[in-house]
CSV table of N, CA, C and O in Angstrom, one decimal:
chain,number,residue,atom,x,y,z
A,1377,MET,N,0.7,-1.5,0.0
A,1377,MET,CA,-0.4,0.1,0.1
A,1377,MET,C,1.2,1.2,0.1
A,1377,MET,O,2.1,1.1,0.8
A,1378,THR,N,0.4,2.1,-0.6
A,1378,THR,CA,1.4,3.5,-1.0
A,1378,THR,C,0.3,4.4,0.3
A,1378,THR,O,-0.8,4.5,0.0
A,1379,ILE,N,1.2,5.1,0.8
A,1379,ILE,CA,0.7,6.2,2.1
A,1379,ILE,C,1.2,7.3,1.3
A,1379,ILE,O,2.4,7.6,0.9
A,1380,VAL,N,0.0,8.4,0.9
A,1380,VAL,CA,0.8,10.1,0.2
A,1380,VAL,C,0.9,10.9,1.5
A,1380,VAL,O,-0.2,10.0,2.2
A,1381,TYR,N,1.3,11.3,1.8
A,1381,TYR,CA,1.6,11.9,3.1
A,1381,TYR,C,1.8,13.5,2.2
A,1381,TYR,O,2.9,14.2,1.6
A,1382,GLY,N,1.6,14.7,2.9
A,1382,GLY,CA,2.2,16.1,2.6
A,1382,GLY,C,0.7,16.7,2.6
A,1382,GLY,O,-0.2,16.6,2.9
A,1383,PRO,N,1.4,18.1,2.7
A,1383,PRO,CA,0.3,18.9,2.9
A,1383,PRO,C,-0.4,19.4,1.7
A,1383,PRO,O,0.3,19.5,0.8
A,1384,ILE,N,-1.3,20.4,2.1
A,1384,ILE,CA,-2.4,20.6,0.9
A,1384,ILE,C,-2.6,22.1,0.6
A,1384,ILE,O,-3.0,22.3,1.8
A,1385,GLU,N,-2.1,22.4,-0.2
A,1385,GLU,CA,-2.2,24.4,-0.3
A,1385,GLU,C,-3.1,24.8,-1.3
A,1385,GLU,O,-3.7,23.9,-2.9
A,1386,SER,N,-3.9,25.7,-0.9
A,1386,SER,CA,-4.8,26.1,-2.3
A,1386,SER,C,-5.1,27.8,-1.7
A,1386,SER,O,-5.1,28.1,-0.6
A,1387,ASP,N,-5.3,28.5,-2.8
A,1387,ASP,CA,-6.0,30.0,-2.6
A,1387,ASP,C,-7.3,30.2,-2.2
A,1387,ASP,O,-7.3,31.1,-1.7
A,1388,SER,N,-8.3,28.7,-1.9
A,1388,SER,CA,-9.5,29.5,-1.1
A,1388,SER,C,-9.3,29.5,0.2
A,1388,SER,O,-10.1,29.2,0.5
A,1389,MET,N,-7.9,29.1,0.7
A,1389,MET,CA,-7.9,28.7,2.1
A,1389,MET,C,-7.8,30.2,2.8
A,1389,MET,O,-7.0,31.0,1.6
A,1390,PRO,N,-8.2,30.4,4.1
A,1390,PRO,CA,-7.6,31.4,4.3
A,1390,PRO,C,-6.2,31.8,4.6
A,1390,PRO,O,-5.8,30.7,4.9
A,1391,PRO,N,-5.6,32.8,5.4
A,1391,PRO,CA,-4.3,32.9,5.3
A,1391,PRO,C,-3.8,32.3,6.4
A,1391,PRO,O,-4.7,32.2,7.7
A,1392,GLN,N,-3.1,31.7,6.4
A,1392,GLN,CA,-2.5,30.9,7.8
A,1392,GLN,C,-1.7,32.0,8.5
A,1392,GLN,O,-1.3,33.1,8.4
A,1393,LEU,N,-1.6,31.8,9.9
A,1393,LEU,CA,-1.1,32.8,11.0
A,1393,LEU,C,0.6,32.2,11.5
A,1393,LEU,O,0.9,33.1,11.8
A,1394,GLY,N,1.1,30.8,11.0
A,1394,GLY,CA,2.5,30.7,11.6
A,1394,GLY,C,3.0,30.0,10.2
A,1394,GLY,O,2.2,29.2,9.3
A,1395,PRO,N,4.1,29.6,10.1
A,1395,PRO,CA,4.4,28.4,9.5
A,1395,PRO,C,4.4,26.9,9.3
A,1395,PRO,O,4.5,26.2,10.7
A,1396,TYR,N,3.1,26.6,9.5
A,1396,TYR,CA,2.5,26.0,9.6
A,1396,TYR,C,1.3,25.1,8.0
A,1396,TYR,O,1.2,25.8,7.2
A,1397,SER,N,1.0,24.1,7.8
A,1397,SER,CA,-0.2,23.7,6.9
A,1397,SER,C,-1.5,23.9,7.5
A,1397,SER,O,-1.7,23.3,8.7
A,1398,HIS,N,-2.5,24.3,6.8
A,1398,HIS,CA,-3.7,24.1,6.7
A,1398,HIS,C,-4.2,22.9,7.1
A,1398,HIS,O,-5.1,22.5,8.0
A,1399,VAL,N,-3.5,22.1,6.1
A,1399,VAL,CA,-4.2,20.6,6.3
A,1399,VAL,C,-3.2,19.5,5.6
A,1399,VAL,O,-2.4,20.4,4.6
A,1400,VAL,N,-2.7,18.5,6.3
A,1400,VAL,CA,-2.2,17.3,5.4
A,1400,VAL,C,-2.7,16.2,6.2
A,1400,VAL,O,-3.8,15.9,6.7
A,1401,ARG,N,-2.3,15.6,4.3
A,1401,ARG,CA,-3.0,13.7,4.0
A,1401,ARG,C,-2.0,13.0,4.4
A,1401,ARG,O,-0.9,12.8,3.9
A,1402,ALA,N,-2.5,12.3,4.9
A,1402,ALA,CA,-1.7,10.8,5.1
A,1402,ALA,C,-2.3,9.7,5.2
A,1402,ALA,O,-3.5,9.4,5.9
A,1403,GLY,N,-2.5,8.9,4.0
A,1403,GLY,CA,-2.9,7.9,3.4
A,1403,GLY,C,-4.8,9.2,3.1
A,1403,GLY,O,-4.3,9.6,2.5
A,1404,ASN,N,-5.5,8.1,3.9
A,1404,ASN,CA,-7.1,8.5,3.6
A,1404,ASN,C,-7.3,9.7,4.4
A,1404,ASN,O,-8.4,9.3,4.9
A,1405,LEU,N,-6.3,9.6,5.3
A,1405,LEU,CA,-7.2,10.6,6.6
A,1405,LEU,C,-5.9,12.4,6.2
A,1405,LEU,O,-5.7,12.6,5.8
A,1406,LEU,N,-7.2,13.6,6.2
A,1406,LEU,CA,-6.7,14.4,6.3
A,1406,LEU,C,-6.9,15.2,7.8
A,1406,LEU,O,-7.6,15.1,8.6
A,1407,PHE,N,-6.0,16.2,8.2
A,1407,PHE,CA,-5.4,16.7,9.6
A,1407,PHE,C,-5.5,18.1,9.2
A,1407,PHE,O,-4.5,18.3,8.2
A,1408,THR,N,-6.5,18.9,9.7
A,1408,THR,CA,-6.2,19.9,9.8
A,1408,THR,C,-5.7,20.7,11.2
A,1408,THR,O,-5.9,20.5,12.6
A,1409,ALA,N,-5.3,21.9,10.6
A,1409,ALA,CA,-4.5,22.9,11.7
A,1409,ALA,C,-5.9,23.6,12.1
A,1409,ALA,O,-7.2,23.3,12.1
A,1410,GLY,N,-5.9,24.4,13.4
A,1410,GLY,CA,-6.6,24.7,14.2
A,1410,GLY,C,-7.4,26.3,13.2
A,1410,GLY,O,-7.0,26.5,12.8
A,1411,GLN,N,-8.7,26.3,12.5
A,1411,GLN,CA,-9.0,27.0,11.9
A,1411,GLN,C,-10.2,28.1,12.7
A,1411,GLN,O,-11.0,28.1,13.7
A,1412,ALA,N,-9.0,29.4,12.8
A,1412,ALA,CA,-9.7,30.1,13.4
A,1412,ALA,C,-11.5,31.1,13.1
A,1412,ALA,O,-11.2,30.7,11.8
A,1413,GLY,N,-11.7,32.0,13.8
A,1413,GLY,CA,-12.5,33.3,13.1
A,1413,GLY,C,-12.2,34.3,12.4
A,1413,GLY,O,-12.8,35.0,13.1
A,1414,LEU,N,-11.3,34.2,11.7
A,1414,LEU,CA,-10.5,35.0,10.9
A,1414,LEU,C,-11.3,34.8,9.9
A,1414,LEU,O,-11.7,34.3,9.2
A,1415,ASP,N,-11.6,36.4,9.0
A,1415,ASP,CA,-12.1,37.0,8.1
A,1415,ASP,C,-11.1,36.6,6.8
A,1415,ASP,O,-10.1,37.1,7.3
A,1416,PRO,N,-11.4,35.7,6.1
A,1416,PRO,CA,-10.1,35.3,4.9
A,1416,PRO,C,-9.6,36.9,4.4
A,1416,PRO,O,-8.5,36.8,3.8
A,1417,ALA,N,-10.6,37.4,4.0
A,1417,ALA,CA,-10.5,39.1,3.0
A,1417,ALA,C,-9.4,39.9,3.8
A,1417,ALA,O,-8.7,40.6,3.3
A,1418,THR,N,-9.6,40.0,5.2
A,1418,THR,CA,-8.9,40.8,6.0
A,1418,THR,C,-7.8,40.2,7.1
A,1418,THR,O,-6.9,41.0,7.7
A,1419,ASN,N,-8.0,38.5,7.3
A,1419,ASN,CA,-6.9,38.0,8.1
A,1419,ASN,C,-7.4,38.5,9.6
A,1419,ASN,O,-5.9,38.6,10.3
A,1420,ALA,N,-8.3,39.5,9.8
A,1420,ALA,CA,-8.6,39.2,11.6
A,1420,ALA,C,-9.8,38.9,12.0
A,1420,ALA,O,-10.3,38.5,11.0
A,1421,PRO,N,-10.3,38.9,13.0
A,1421,PRO,CA,-11.0,38.6,13.8
A,1421,PRO,C,-12.4,38.9,13.6
A,1421,PRO,O,-12.9,39.8,13.0
A,1422,LYS,N,-13.1,38.0,12.9
A,1422,LYS,CA,-14.9,38.2,12.2
A,1422,LYS,C,-15.8,38.9,13.7
A,1422,LYS,O,-16.8,38.0,14.3
A,1423,GLY,N,-15.4,40.0,13.8
A,1423,GLY,CA,-16.0,40.6,14.8
A,1423,GLY,C,-15.3,40.2,16.3
A,1423,GLY,O,-14.7,40.0,16.4
A,1424,ASN,N,-16.4,40.7,17.4
A,1424,ASN,CA,-15.6,40.7,18.8
A,1424,ASN,C,-16.2,39.2,19.5
A,1424,ASN,O,-16.0,39.5,20.3
A,1425,ASP,N,-17.5,39.2,18.9
A,1425,ASP,CA,-18.3,38.1,19.6
A,1425,ASP,C,-18.2,36.8,18.8
A,1425,ASP,O,-18.1,36.6,17.9
A,1426,PHE,N,-18.6,36.2,20.4
A,1426,PHE,CA,-18.2,34.9,19.7
A,1426,PHE,C,-18.8,34.0,18.3
A,1426,PHE,O,-18.5,33.4,17.7
A,1427,GLU,N,-20.4,34.5,18.0
A,1427,GLU,CA,-21.3,33.9,17.2
A,1427,GLU,C,-20.7,34.2,16.1
A,1427,GLU,O,-20.6,32.9,15.0
A,1428,PRO,N,-19.7,35.2,15.4
A,1428,PRO,CA,-19.3,35.4,14.1
A,1428,PRO,C,-18.7,34.7,14.1
A,1428,PRO,O,-17.9,34.5,12.9
A,1429,GLN,N,-17.3,35.0,14.9
A,1429,GLN,CA,-16.0,34.4,14.9
A,1429,GLN,C,-16.2,32.8,15.1
A,1429,GLN,O,-15.7,32.2,13.9
A,1430,ALA,N,-17.1,31.5,15.6
A,1430,ALA,CA,-17.3,31.0,15.6
A,1430,ALA,C,-17.9,30.6,14.1
A,1430,ALA,O,-17.3,29.2,13.2
A,1431,ARG,N,-19.0,31.1,13.7
A,1431,ARG,CA,-19.5,31.0,12.2
A,1431,ARG,C,-18.5,30.9,11.4
A,1431,ARG,O,-18.0,30.2,10.4
A,1432,GLN,N,-17.8,31.7,11.8
A,1432,GLN,CA,-16.3,31.9,10.6
A,1432,GLN,C,-15.7,30.6,10.7
A,1432,GLN,O,-14.9,30.5,9.3
A,1433,ALA,N,-14.7,30.4,12.0
A,1433,ALA,CA,-14.1,29.4,11.9
A,1433,ALA,C,-14.7,27.9,11.3
A,1433,ALA,O,-14.5,27.4,10.7
A,1434,PHE,N,-16.6,27.7,11.0
A,1434,PHE,CA,-16.6,26.7,10.7
A,1434,PHE,C,-16.8,26.7,9.1
A,1434,PHE,O,-16.5,25.6,8.2
A,1435,GLU,N,-16.7,28.0,8.5
A,1435,GLU,CA,-17.1,27.9,7.1
A,1435,GLU,C,-15.2,28.0,7.1
A,1435,GLU,O,-15.3,27.4,5.7
A,1436,ASN,N,-14.4,28.6,7.4
A,1436,ASN,CA,-12.9,28.1,7.1
A,1436,ASN,C,-12.3,26.9,7.5
A,1436,ASN,O,-11.8,26.0,6.3
A,1437,LEU,N,-13.0,25.7,8.1
A,1437,LEU,CA,-12.6,24.8,8.4
A,1437,LEU,C,-13.3,23.7,7.1
A,1437,LEU,O,-12.6,23.0,6.2
A,1438,SER,N,-14.7,24.1,6.6
A,1438,SER,CA,-15.0,23.8,5.5
A,1438,SER,C,-14.6,24.2,4.4
A,1438,SER,O,-13.9,23.1,3.1
A,1439,ALA,N,-13.9,25.2,4.1
A,1439,ALA,CA,-13.0,25.5,2.9
A,1439,ALA,C,-11.9,24.7,2.8
A,1439,ALA,O,-11.6,24.3,1.5
A,1440,VAL,N,-11.3,24.7,4.3
A,1440,VAL,CA,-10.2,23.9,4.0
A,1440,VAL,C,-9.9,22.5,3.3
A,1440,VAL,O,-9.2,21.8,2.5
A,1441,LEU,N,-11.3,21.7,4.2
A,1441,LEU,CA,-11.4,20.5,3.7
A,1441,LEU,C,-12.5,20.5,2.6
A,1441,LEU,O,-11.5,19.3,1.6
A,1442,GLN,N,-13.1,21.1,1.8
A,1442,GLN,CA,-12.7,21.2,0.1
A,1442,GLN,C,-11.8,21.4,-0.7
A,1442,GLN,O,-11.4,20.7,-1.5
A,1443,ALA,N,-11.1,22.0,0.0
A,1443,ALA,CA,-9.7,22.5,-1.1
A,1443,ALA,C,-8.9,20.6,-1.4
A,1443,ALA,O,-8.2,20.9,-2.2
A,1444,ALA,N,-9.1,20.5,0.2
A,1444,ALA,CA,-8.4,18.8,0.4
A,1444,ALA,C,-9.4,18.2,-0.6
A,1444,ALA,O,-8.6,16.9,-0.3
A,1445,GLY,N,-10.5,18.2,-0.7
A,1445,GLY,CA,-11.2,16.8,-1.6
A,1445,GLY,C,-11.8,16.0,-0.5
A,1445,GLY,O,-12.9,15.5,-1.3
A,1446,SER,N,-12.2,17.2,0.6
A,1446,SER,CA,-13.2,15.9,1.2
A,1446,SER,C,-14.6,17.2,2.0
A,1446,SER,O,-14.8,18.6,0.7
A,1447,GLY,N,-15.4,17.2,2.7
A,1447,GLY,CA,-15.8,18.3,3.6
A,1447,GLY,C,-16.3,17.9,4.9
A,1447,GLY,O,-15.7,16.6,5.4
A,1448,LEU,N,-17.2,19.2,5.5
A,1448,LEU,CA,-18.1,18.9,6.7
A,1448,LEU,C,-18.4,17.8,7.0
A,1448,LEU,O,-18.1,17.0,8.0
A,1449,GLN,N,-19.0,17.1,5.8
A,1449,GLN,CA,-19.6,15.5,6.1
A,1449,GLN,C,-18.5,14.4,6.5
A,1449,GLN,O,-19.3,13.1,6.7
A,1450,TYR,N,-17.7,14.7,6.4
A,1450,TYR,CA,-16.5,13.4,6.3
A,1450,TYR,C,-15.5,13.8,7.4
A,1450,TYR,O,-14.7,13.0,7.8
A,1451,VAL,N,-15.9,14.8,8.4
A,1451,VAL,CA,-15.2,15.0,9.5
A,1451,VAL,C,-15.8,14.1,10.5
A,1451,VAL,O,-16.7,13.4,10.7
A,1452,VAL,N,-14.6,13.3,11.0
A,1452,VAL,CA,-14.8,12.6,12.5
A,1452,VAL,C,-14.6,12.5,13.5
A,1452,VAL,O,-14.9,12.0,14.8
A,1453,LYS,N,-13.6,13.6,13.8
A,1453,LYS,CA,-13.5,14.2,15.2
A,1453,LYS,C,-13.4,15.3,15.0
A,1453,LYS,O,-12.2,15.6,14.0
A,1454,THR,N,-13.4,16.4,16.1
A,1454,THR,CA,-13.3,18.0,16.2
A,1454,THR,C,-12.7,18.0,17.4
A,1454,THR,O,-12.9,17.0,18.5
A,1455,THR,N,-11.8,19.2,17.7
A,1455,THR,CA,-11.2,19.4,18.7
A,1455,THR,C,-11.5,21.2,18.6
A,1455,THR,O,-10.7,21.5,17.9
A,1456,ILE,N,-11.8,21.6,19.4
A,1456,ILE,CA,-12.6,23.1,19.4
A,1456,ILE,C,-12.5,24.0,20.6
A,1456,ILE,O,-12.5,23.8,21.5
A,1457,PHE,N,-11.2,24.4,20.3
A,1457,PHE,CA,-10.3,25.7,21.6
A,1457,PHE,C,-11.4,26.5,21.4
A,1457,PHE,O,-11.7,27.5,20.7
A,1458,MET,N,-12.1,26.3,22.8
A,1458,MET,CA,-12.6,27.9,23.1
A,1458,MET,C,-12.5,28.8,23.8
A,1458,MET,O,-11.2,28.4,25.4
A,1459,ALA,N,-12.3,30.2,24.2
A,1459,ALA,CA,-11.7,30.9,25.4
A,1459,ALA,C,-12.5,31.6,26.5
A,1459,ALA,O,-12.7,31.7,27.6
A,1460,ASP,N,-13.5,31.0,26.3
A,1460,ASP,CA,-14.8,31.0,27.2
A,1460,ASP,C,-15.8,29.8,27.1
A,1460,ASP,O,-16.6,29.6,26.6
A,1461,ALA,N,-16.2,29.1,28.4
A,1461,ALA,CA,-17.3,28.2,28.2
A,1461,ALA,C,-18.3,28.7,28.7
A,1461,ALA,O,-19.4,27.7,28.1
A,1462,SER,N,-18.5,30.1,28.5
A,1462,SER,CA,-20.4,30.8,28.8
A,1462,SER,C,-20.7,30.6,27.0
A,1462,SER,O,-22.0,30.9,27.4
A,1463,ASN,N,-19.8,30.5,26.1
A,1463,ASN,CA,-20.4,30.4,24.5
A,1463,ASN,C,-20.9,28.7,24.1
A,1463,ASN,O,-20.9,28.9,23.2
A,1464,PHE,N,-21.1,27.7,25.5
A,1464,PHE,CA,-21.5,26.4,25.1
A,1464,PHE,C,-22.6,26.3,24.3
A,1464,PHE,O,-22.8,25.6,23.1
A,1465,ALA,N,-23.2,27.0,24.7
A,1465,ALA,CA,-25.1,26.9,24.3
A,1465,ALA,C,-24.9,27.3,22.2
A,1465,ALA,O,-25.2,26.5,21.7
A,1466,THR,N,-24.0,28.4,22.2
A,1466,THR,CA,-24.4,29.1,21.0
A,1466,THR,C,-23.8,27.9,20.2
A,1466,THR,O,-23.7,27.5,18.9
A,1467,LEU,N,-22.2,27.1,20.6
A,1467,LEU,CA,-21.2,26.2,19.9
A,1467,LEU,C,-22.1,25.3,19.6
A,1467,LEU,O,-22.2,24.5,18.8
A,1468,ASN,N,-23.0,24.7,20.6
A,1468,ASN,CA,-23.9,23.0,20.1
A,1468,ASN,C,-24.9,23.7,19.3
A,1468,ASN,O,-25.2,22.5,18.1
A,1469,GLN,N,-25.6,25.0,19.0
A,1469,GLN,CA,-26.3,25.4,18.0
A,1469,GLN,C,-25.5,25.1,16.7
A,1469,GLN,O,-26.4,24.6,16.3
A,1470,LEU,N,-24.2,25.9,16.6
A,1470,LEU,CA,-24.0,26.5,15.3
A,1470,LEU,C,-23.5,24.8,14.7
A,1470,LEU,O,-23.1,24.3,13.8
A,1471,PHE,N,-23.1,24.1,15.9
A,1471,PHE,CA,-22.1,22.2,15.7
A,1471,PHE,C,-23.2,21.8,14.9
A,1471,PHE,O,-23.2,20.9,13.8
A,1472,LYS,N,-24.7,22.0,15.4
A,1472,LYS,CA,-25.8,21.4,14.4
A,1472,LYS,C,-25.8,21.6,13.4
A,1472,LYS,O,-26.5,20.9,12.8
A,1473,GLU,N,-25.7,22.9,13.5
A,1473,GLU,CA,-26.2,23.7,11.7
A,1473,GLU,C,-25.4,23.1,10.9
A,1473,GLU,O,-25.1,22.5,10.0
A,1474,PHE,N,-23.8,22.8,11.7
A,1474,PHE,CA,-22.8,22.2,10.5
A,1474,PHE,C,-22.8,20.7,10.3
A,1474,PHE,O,-22.1,20.1,9.2
A,1475,PHE,N,-23.0,20.2,11.3
A,1475,PHE,CA,-23.1,18.8,11.4
A,1475,PHE,C,-24.3,18.4,11.6
A,1475,PHE,O,-24.8,17.7,12.5
A,1476,PRO,N,-25.0,18.2,10.4
A,1476,PRO,CA,-26.6,18.0,10.7
A,1476,PRO,C,-27.3,16.6,10.9
A,1476,PRO,O,-28.3,16.2,11.4
A,1477,ALA,N,-26.4,15.8,10.4
A,1477,ALA,CA,-26.4,14.4,10.7
A,1477,ALA,C,-24.9,13.6,10.8
A,1477,ALA,O,-23.7,14.3,10.4
A,1478,ASN,N,-25.3,12.7,11.6
A,1478,ASN,CA,-23.6,11.8,12.4
A,1478,ASN,C,-23.1,13.0,12.6
A,1478,ASN,O,-21.6,12.9,12.1
A,1479,PRO,N,-23.3,13.7,14.1
A,1479,PRO,CA,-22.0,14.6,14.0
A,1479,PRO,C,-21.4,13.6,14.9
A,1479,PRO,O,-20.5,12.7,15.2
A,1480,PRO,N,-19.6,14.5,14.6
A,1480,PRO,CA,-18.2,14.1,14.5
A,1480,PRO,C,-18.1,14.0,16.1
A,1480,PRO,O,-18.9,14.4,17.0
A,1481,ALA,N,-17.3,13.3,16.8
A,1481,ALA,CA,-16.7,13.3,18.4
A,1481,ALA,C,-16.1,14.1,18.4
A,1481,ALA,O,-15.6,15.3,17.3
A,1482,ARG,N,-16.2,15.0,19.2
A,1482,ARG,CA,-16.4,16.4,19.7
A,1482,ARG,C,-15.4,16.4,20.8
A,1482,ARG,O,-15.7,15.4,21.9
A,1483,SER,N,-14.2,17.1,21.3
A,1483,SER,CA,-13.8,17.5,22.4
A,1483,SER,C,-13.7,19.1,22.3
A,1483,SER,O,-13.5,19.6,21.4
A,1484,VAL,N,-13.4,19.6,23.5
A,1484,VAL,CA,-13.8,21.3,23.9
A,1484,VAL,C,-12.5,21.6,24.9
A,1484,VAL,O,-13.7,22.4,25.8
A,1485,PRO,N,-11.6,21.8,25.1
A,1485,PRO,CA,-10.8,22.1,25.8
A,1485,PRO,C,-10.9,24.0,26.1
A,1485,PRO,O,-11.1,24.3,24.5
A,1486,ILE,N,-11.0,24.5,27.0
A,1486,ILE,CA,-11.0,26.4,27.4
A,1486,ILE,C,-9.8,26.2,27.6
A,1486,ILE,O,-9.0,25.7,28.0
A,1487,VAL,N,-9.3,27.6,26.6
A,1487,VAL,CA,-7.6,27.5,26.9
A,1487,VAL,C,-8.1,28.9,26.0
A,1487,VAL,O,-8.6,29.8,25.9
A,1488,ASN,N,-6.7,30.2,26.2
A,1488,ASN,CA,-6.3,31.4,25.7
A,1488,ASN,C,-5.8,31.3,24.8
A,1488,ASN,O,-5.6,30.4,24.2
A,1489,LEU,N,-6.2,32.3,23.7
A,1489,LEU,CA,-6.4,32.2,22.3
A,1489,LEU,C,-5.7,33.5,21.7
A,1489,LEU,O,-5.8,34.1,22.7
A,1490,PRO,N,-4.7,33.2,20.8
A,1490,PRO,CA,-4.0,34.7,20.5
A,1490,PRO,C,-5.0,35.8,19.6
A,1490,PRO,O,-6.0,35.0,19.5
A,1491,ARG,N,-4.5,37.3,19.6
A,1491,ARG,CA,-5.0,38.2,18.6
A,1491,ARG,C,-6.7,38.2,19.0
A,1491,ARG,O,-7.5,38.8,18.3
A,1492,GLY,N,-7.1,37.8,19.9
A,1492,GLY,CA,-8.9,38.8,20.3
A,1492,GLY,C,-9.6,37.5,19.4
A,1492,GLY,O,-10.7,37.5,20.2
A,1493,LEU,N,-9.0,36.1,19.5
A,1493,LEU,CA,-9.7,34.9,18.8
A,1493,LEU,C,-10.9,34.2,20.2
A,1493,LEU,O,-10.2,34.3,21.2
A,1494,LEU,N,-11.9,34.0,20.0
A,1494,LEU,CA,-12.6,33.1,20.8
A,1494,LEU,C,-12.7,31.9,20.6
A,1494,LEU,O,-13.4,31.3,21.6
A,1495,ILE,N,-12.3,31.3,19.4
A,1495,ILE,CA,-12.5,29.6,18.5
A,1495,ILE,C,-11.7,29.9,18.2
A,1495,ILE,O,-11.0,30.2,17.2
A,1496,SER,N,-11.1,28.4,17.8
A,1496,SER,CA,-10.4,27.4,16.5
A,1496,SER,C,-10.7,26.1,16.7
A,1496,SER,O,-10.9,25.4,17.9
A,1497,ILE,N,-10.8,25.6,15.5
A,1497,ILE,CA,-11.5,23.9,15.7
A,1497,ILE,C,-10.5,23.6,14.5
A,1497,ILE,O,-9.9,23.9,13.4
A,1498,GLU,N,-10.1,22.4,15.3
A,1498,GLU,CA,-9.1,21.3,13.7
A,1498,GLU,C,-10.3,20.4,14.1
A,1498,GLU,O,-11.0,19.6,14.7
A,1499,ALA,N,-9.6,19.5,13.0
A,1499,ALA,CA,-10.4,17.8,12.9
A,1499,ALA,C,-9.7,17.4,12.1
A,1499,ALA,O,-8.8,17.7,11.4
A,1500,ILE,N,-10.0,16.3,11.9
A,1500,ILE,CA,-9.5,14.8,11.5
A,1500,ILE,C,-10.7,14.7,10.4
A,1500,ILE,O,-12.0,14.7,10.9
A,1501,ALA,N,-10.6,14.3,9.5
A,1501,ALA,CA,-11.5,14.2,8.2
A,1501,ALA,C,-11.6,12.5,7.1
A,1501,ALA,O,-9.4,13.0,7.3
A,1502,VAL,N,-11.7,11.7,6.6
A,1502,VAL,CA,-11.7,11.3,5.6
A,1502,VAL,C,-11.8,11.7,4.3
A,1502,VAL,O,-12.8,12.5,3.8
A,1503,LEU,N,-10.9,11.2,3.3
A,1503,LEU,CA,-11.5,11.5,2.1
A,1503,LEU,C,-12.5,10.6,1.3
A,1503,LEU,O,-12.6,9.6,2.0
A,1504,PRO,N,-13.5,11.1,0.6
A,1504,PRO,CA,-14.4,9.7,0.5
A,1504,PRO,C,-14.4,9.0,-0.3
A,1504,PRO,O,-13.1,9.1,-1.3
A,1505,ASP,N,-14.4,7.8,-0.3
A,1505,ASP,CA,-14.4,7.0,-1.5
A,1505,ASP,C,-14.1,7.1,-3.2
A,1505,ASP,O,-15.2,8.1,-3.1
A,1506,ALA,N,-13.9,7.1,-3.6
A,1506,ALA,CA,-13.4,7.5,-4.9
A,1506,ALA,C,-14.2,6.4,-5.9
A,1506,ALA,O,-14.6,6.1,-7.0
A,1507,GLY,N,-14.5,4.9,-5.6
A,1507,GLY,CA,-15.6,4.1,-6.3
A,1507,GLY,C,-16.0,3.3,-5.1
A,1507,GLY,O,-16.6,2.2,-5.7
């Protein structure tokens, strides 16, 4: 079996915040870096509130997965870093919206995030079957 390994780059992905890959493929698995609530057009947080930043983070995650040939429906695990646990209800609403069927496994550590960010989402996804 040949295992394909390497980073995937695309102009449709939001800008990175540092020297890392947005997504790396290892075999049929995709591992994403944390996708923050940054507006891809400005590279700044999408507002000062949790909901717009969280929605943007999910949209950025979707864009990264699509560029890699997958999508949100193929996510098997997420780690969602949040700056404030009081936003859990909003997170749950958005999680149901972006993962309406067969939601992935999830963990949600509460952490300090840089640049005024309130959320960052990383994921493990599979590539859809080609045949």
